[in-house]
C-alpha atoms as a printed R data frame, in Angstrom:
    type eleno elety resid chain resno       x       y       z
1   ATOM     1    CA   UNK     A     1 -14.798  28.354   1.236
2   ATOM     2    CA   UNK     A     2 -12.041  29.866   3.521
3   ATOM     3    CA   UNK     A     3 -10.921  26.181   3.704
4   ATOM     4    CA   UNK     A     4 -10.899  25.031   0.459
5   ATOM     5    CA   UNK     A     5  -8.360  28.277  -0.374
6   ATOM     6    CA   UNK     A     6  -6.324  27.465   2.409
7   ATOM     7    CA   UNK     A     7  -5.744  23.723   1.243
8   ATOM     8    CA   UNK     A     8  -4.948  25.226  -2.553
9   ATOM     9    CA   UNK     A     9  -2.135  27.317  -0.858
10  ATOM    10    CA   UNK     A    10  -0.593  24.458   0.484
11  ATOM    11    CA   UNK     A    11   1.970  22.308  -1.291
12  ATOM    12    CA   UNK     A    12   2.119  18.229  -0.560
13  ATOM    13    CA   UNK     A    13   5.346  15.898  -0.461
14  ATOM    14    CA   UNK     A    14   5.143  13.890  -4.365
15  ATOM    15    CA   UNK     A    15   4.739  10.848  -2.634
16  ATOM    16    CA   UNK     A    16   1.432  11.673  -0.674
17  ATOM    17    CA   UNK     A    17  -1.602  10.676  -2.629
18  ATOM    18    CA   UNK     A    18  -5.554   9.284  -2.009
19  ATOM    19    CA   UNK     A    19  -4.601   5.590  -2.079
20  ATOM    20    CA   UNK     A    20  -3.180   4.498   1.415
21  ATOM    21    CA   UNK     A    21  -1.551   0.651   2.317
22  ATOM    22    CA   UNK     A    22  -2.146  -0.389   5.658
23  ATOM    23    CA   UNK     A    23  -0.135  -3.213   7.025
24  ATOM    24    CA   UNK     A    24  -0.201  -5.251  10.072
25  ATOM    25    CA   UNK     A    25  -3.964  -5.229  10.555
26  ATOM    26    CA   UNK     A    26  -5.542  -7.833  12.951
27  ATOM    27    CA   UNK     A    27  -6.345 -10.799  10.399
28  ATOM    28    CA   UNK     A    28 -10.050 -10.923  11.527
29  ATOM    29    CA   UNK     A    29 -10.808  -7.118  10.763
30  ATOM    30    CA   UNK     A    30 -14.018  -6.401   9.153
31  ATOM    31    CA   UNK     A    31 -14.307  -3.401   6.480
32  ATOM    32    CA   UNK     A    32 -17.416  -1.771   8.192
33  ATOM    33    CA   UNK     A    33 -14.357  -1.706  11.447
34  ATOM    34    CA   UNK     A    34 -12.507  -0.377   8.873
35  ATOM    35    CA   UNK     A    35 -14.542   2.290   7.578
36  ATOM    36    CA   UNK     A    36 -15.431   3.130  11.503
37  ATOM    37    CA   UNK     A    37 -11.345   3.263  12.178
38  ATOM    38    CA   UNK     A    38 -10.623   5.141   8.807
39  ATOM    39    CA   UNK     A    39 -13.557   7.488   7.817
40  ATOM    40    CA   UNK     A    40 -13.397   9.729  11.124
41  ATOM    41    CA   UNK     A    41 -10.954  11.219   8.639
42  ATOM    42    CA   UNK     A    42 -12.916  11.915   5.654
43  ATOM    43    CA   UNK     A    43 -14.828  10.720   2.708
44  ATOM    44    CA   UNK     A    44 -14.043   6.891   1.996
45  ATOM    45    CA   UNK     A    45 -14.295   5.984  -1.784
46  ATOM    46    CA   UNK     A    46 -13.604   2.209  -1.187
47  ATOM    47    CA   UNK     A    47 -11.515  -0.008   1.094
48  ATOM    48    CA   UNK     A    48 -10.131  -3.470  -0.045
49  ATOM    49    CA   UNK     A    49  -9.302  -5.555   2.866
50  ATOM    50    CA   UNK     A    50  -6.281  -8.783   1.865
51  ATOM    51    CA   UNK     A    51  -7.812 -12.175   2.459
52  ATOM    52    CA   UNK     A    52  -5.933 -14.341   0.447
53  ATOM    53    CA   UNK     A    53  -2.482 -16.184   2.914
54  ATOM    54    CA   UNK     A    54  -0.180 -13.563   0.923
55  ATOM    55    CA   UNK     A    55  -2.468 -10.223   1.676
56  ATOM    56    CA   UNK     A    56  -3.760 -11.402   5.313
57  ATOM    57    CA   UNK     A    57  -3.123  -8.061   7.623
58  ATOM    58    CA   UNK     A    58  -2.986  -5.566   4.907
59  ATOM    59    CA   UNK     A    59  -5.616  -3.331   3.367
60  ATOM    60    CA   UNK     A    60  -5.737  -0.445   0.602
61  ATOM    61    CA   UNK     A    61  -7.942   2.835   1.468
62  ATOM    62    CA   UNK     A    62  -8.821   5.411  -1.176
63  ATOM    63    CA   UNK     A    63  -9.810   8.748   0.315
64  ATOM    64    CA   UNK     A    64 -11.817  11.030  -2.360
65  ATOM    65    CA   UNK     A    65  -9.636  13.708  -1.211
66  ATOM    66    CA   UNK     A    66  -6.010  13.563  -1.010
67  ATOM    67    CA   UNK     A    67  -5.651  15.955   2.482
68  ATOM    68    CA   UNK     A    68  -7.944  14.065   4.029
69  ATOM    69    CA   UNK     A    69  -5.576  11.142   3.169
70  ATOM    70    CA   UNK     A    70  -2.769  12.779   4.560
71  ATOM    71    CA   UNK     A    71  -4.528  13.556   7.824
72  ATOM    72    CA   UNK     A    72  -5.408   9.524   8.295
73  ATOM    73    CA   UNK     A    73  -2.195   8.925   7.328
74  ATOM    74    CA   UNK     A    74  -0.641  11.379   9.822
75  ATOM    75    CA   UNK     A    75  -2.691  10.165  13.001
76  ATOM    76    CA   UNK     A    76  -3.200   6.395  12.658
77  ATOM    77    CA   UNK     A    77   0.204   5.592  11.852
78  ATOM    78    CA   UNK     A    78   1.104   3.174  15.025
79  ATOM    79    CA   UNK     A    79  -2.293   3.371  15.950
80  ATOM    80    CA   UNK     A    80  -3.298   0.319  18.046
81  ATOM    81    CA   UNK     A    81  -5.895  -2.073  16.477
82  ATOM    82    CA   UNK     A    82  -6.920  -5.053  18.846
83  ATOM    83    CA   UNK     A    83  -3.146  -4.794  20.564
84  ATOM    84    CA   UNK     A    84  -1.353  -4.311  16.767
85  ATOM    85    CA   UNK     A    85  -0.044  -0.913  15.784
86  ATOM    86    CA   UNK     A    86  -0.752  -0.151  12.130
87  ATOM    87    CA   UNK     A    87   1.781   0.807   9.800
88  ATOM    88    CA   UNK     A    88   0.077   3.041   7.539
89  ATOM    89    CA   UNK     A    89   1.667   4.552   4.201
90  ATOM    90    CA   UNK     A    90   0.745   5.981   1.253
91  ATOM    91    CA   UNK     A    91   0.722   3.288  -1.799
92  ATOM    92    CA   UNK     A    92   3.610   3.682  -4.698
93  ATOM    93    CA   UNK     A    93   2.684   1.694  -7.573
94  ATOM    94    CA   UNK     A    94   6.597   1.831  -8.584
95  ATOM    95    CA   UNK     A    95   7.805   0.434  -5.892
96  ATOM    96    CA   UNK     A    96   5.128  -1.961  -5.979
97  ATOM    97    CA   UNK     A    97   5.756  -2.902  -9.703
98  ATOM    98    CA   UNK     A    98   9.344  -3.115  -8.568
99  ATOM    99    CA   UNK     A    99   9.124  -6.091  -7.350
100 ATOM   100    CA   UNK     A   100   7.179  -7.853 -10.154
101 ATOM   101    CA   UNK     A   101   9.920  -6.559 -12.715
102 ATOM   102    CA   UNK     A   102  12.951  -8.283 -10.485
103 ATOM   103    CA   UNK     A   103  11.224 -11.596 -10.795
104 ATOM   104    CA   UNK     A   104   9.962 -10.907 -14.270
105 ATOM   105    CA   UNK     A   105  13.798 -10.807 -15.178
106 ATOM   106    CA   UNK     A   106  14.767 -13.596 -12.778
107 ATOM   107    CA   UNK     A   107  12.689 -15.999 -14.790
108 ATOM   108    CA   UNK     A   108  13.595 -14.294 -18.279
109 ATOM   109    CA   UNK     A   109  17.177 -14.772 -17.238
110 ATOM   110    CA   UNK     A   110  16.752 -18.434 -16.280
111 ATOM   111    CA   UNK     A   111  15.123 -19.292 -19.606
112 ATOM   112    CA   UNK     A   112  17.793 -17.531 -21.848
113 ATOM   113    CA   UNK     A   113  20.452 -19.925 -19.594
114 ATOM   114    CA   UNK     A   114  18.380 -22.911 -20.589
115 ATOM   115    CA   UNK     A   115  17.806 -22.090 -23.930
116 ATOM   116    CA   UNK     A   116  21.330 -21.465 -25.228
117 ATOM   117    CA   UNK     A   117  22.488 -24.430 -22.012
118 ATOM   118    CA   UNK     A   118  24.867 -21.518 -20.151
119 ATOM   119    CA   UNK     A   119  25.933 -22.156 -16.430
120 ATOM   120    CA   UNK     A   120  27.164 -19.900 -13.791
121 ATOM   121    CA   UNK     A   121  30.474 -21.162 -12.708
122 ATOM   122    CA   UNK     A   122  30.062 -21.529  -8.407
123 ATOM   123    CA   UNK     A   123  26.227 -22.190  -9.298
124 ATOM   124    CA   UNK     A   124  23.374 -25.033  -9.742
């Protein structure tokens, strides 16, 4: 109880949250090592380990709670896994969308140049 008032007291940077991204995992890392590196932390809700060429080495971790998130986050940072340290942050879906809007507008951009047959002097 004492605990649980002590962690309402305390006020959290806006960019920590449950959801963590974890990069530069070995590429043959299980979940259950996972769960047994991440869970000495607290609660696991689920853990989604990359296995396509493009998501190889990372992983996502959702903690039910968001300290317990920020402790994991705090201590395994440049933890070593199997001689790789981890580079663990907290996920931002903006900057994550970010990325998908640049290309969206790449391509949109493209198509209006074909459509109405401009060129960018200097270009291809």
């Amino acid at each position: 109880m004492a605990m649980n008032k002590a962690r309402a007291n305390v006020r959290l940077p806006p960019e920590v949250n449950r959801v963590l991204y974890v990069r530069n995992l070995p590429y043959k890392i299980t979940a259950e090592e996972m769960y047994d590196i991440f869970g000495k932390y607290g609660a696991i809700r689920q853990i989604r380990v990359g296995d396509k060429t493009e998501t190889r080495g990372t992983a996502f971790v959702v903690y039910e709670d968001i300290f317990d998130a920020k402790n994991a986050c705090d201590h395994l940072s440049g933890f070593n896994v199997c001689n790789r340290y981890l580079v663990v942050l907290y996920y931002q879906a903006n900057k994550a969308f970010e990325k998908l809007n640049t290309q969206k507008k790449e391509d949109d951009l493209q198509k209006m140049k074909e459509k109405y047959d401009l060129k960018t002097p200097g270009r291809n």
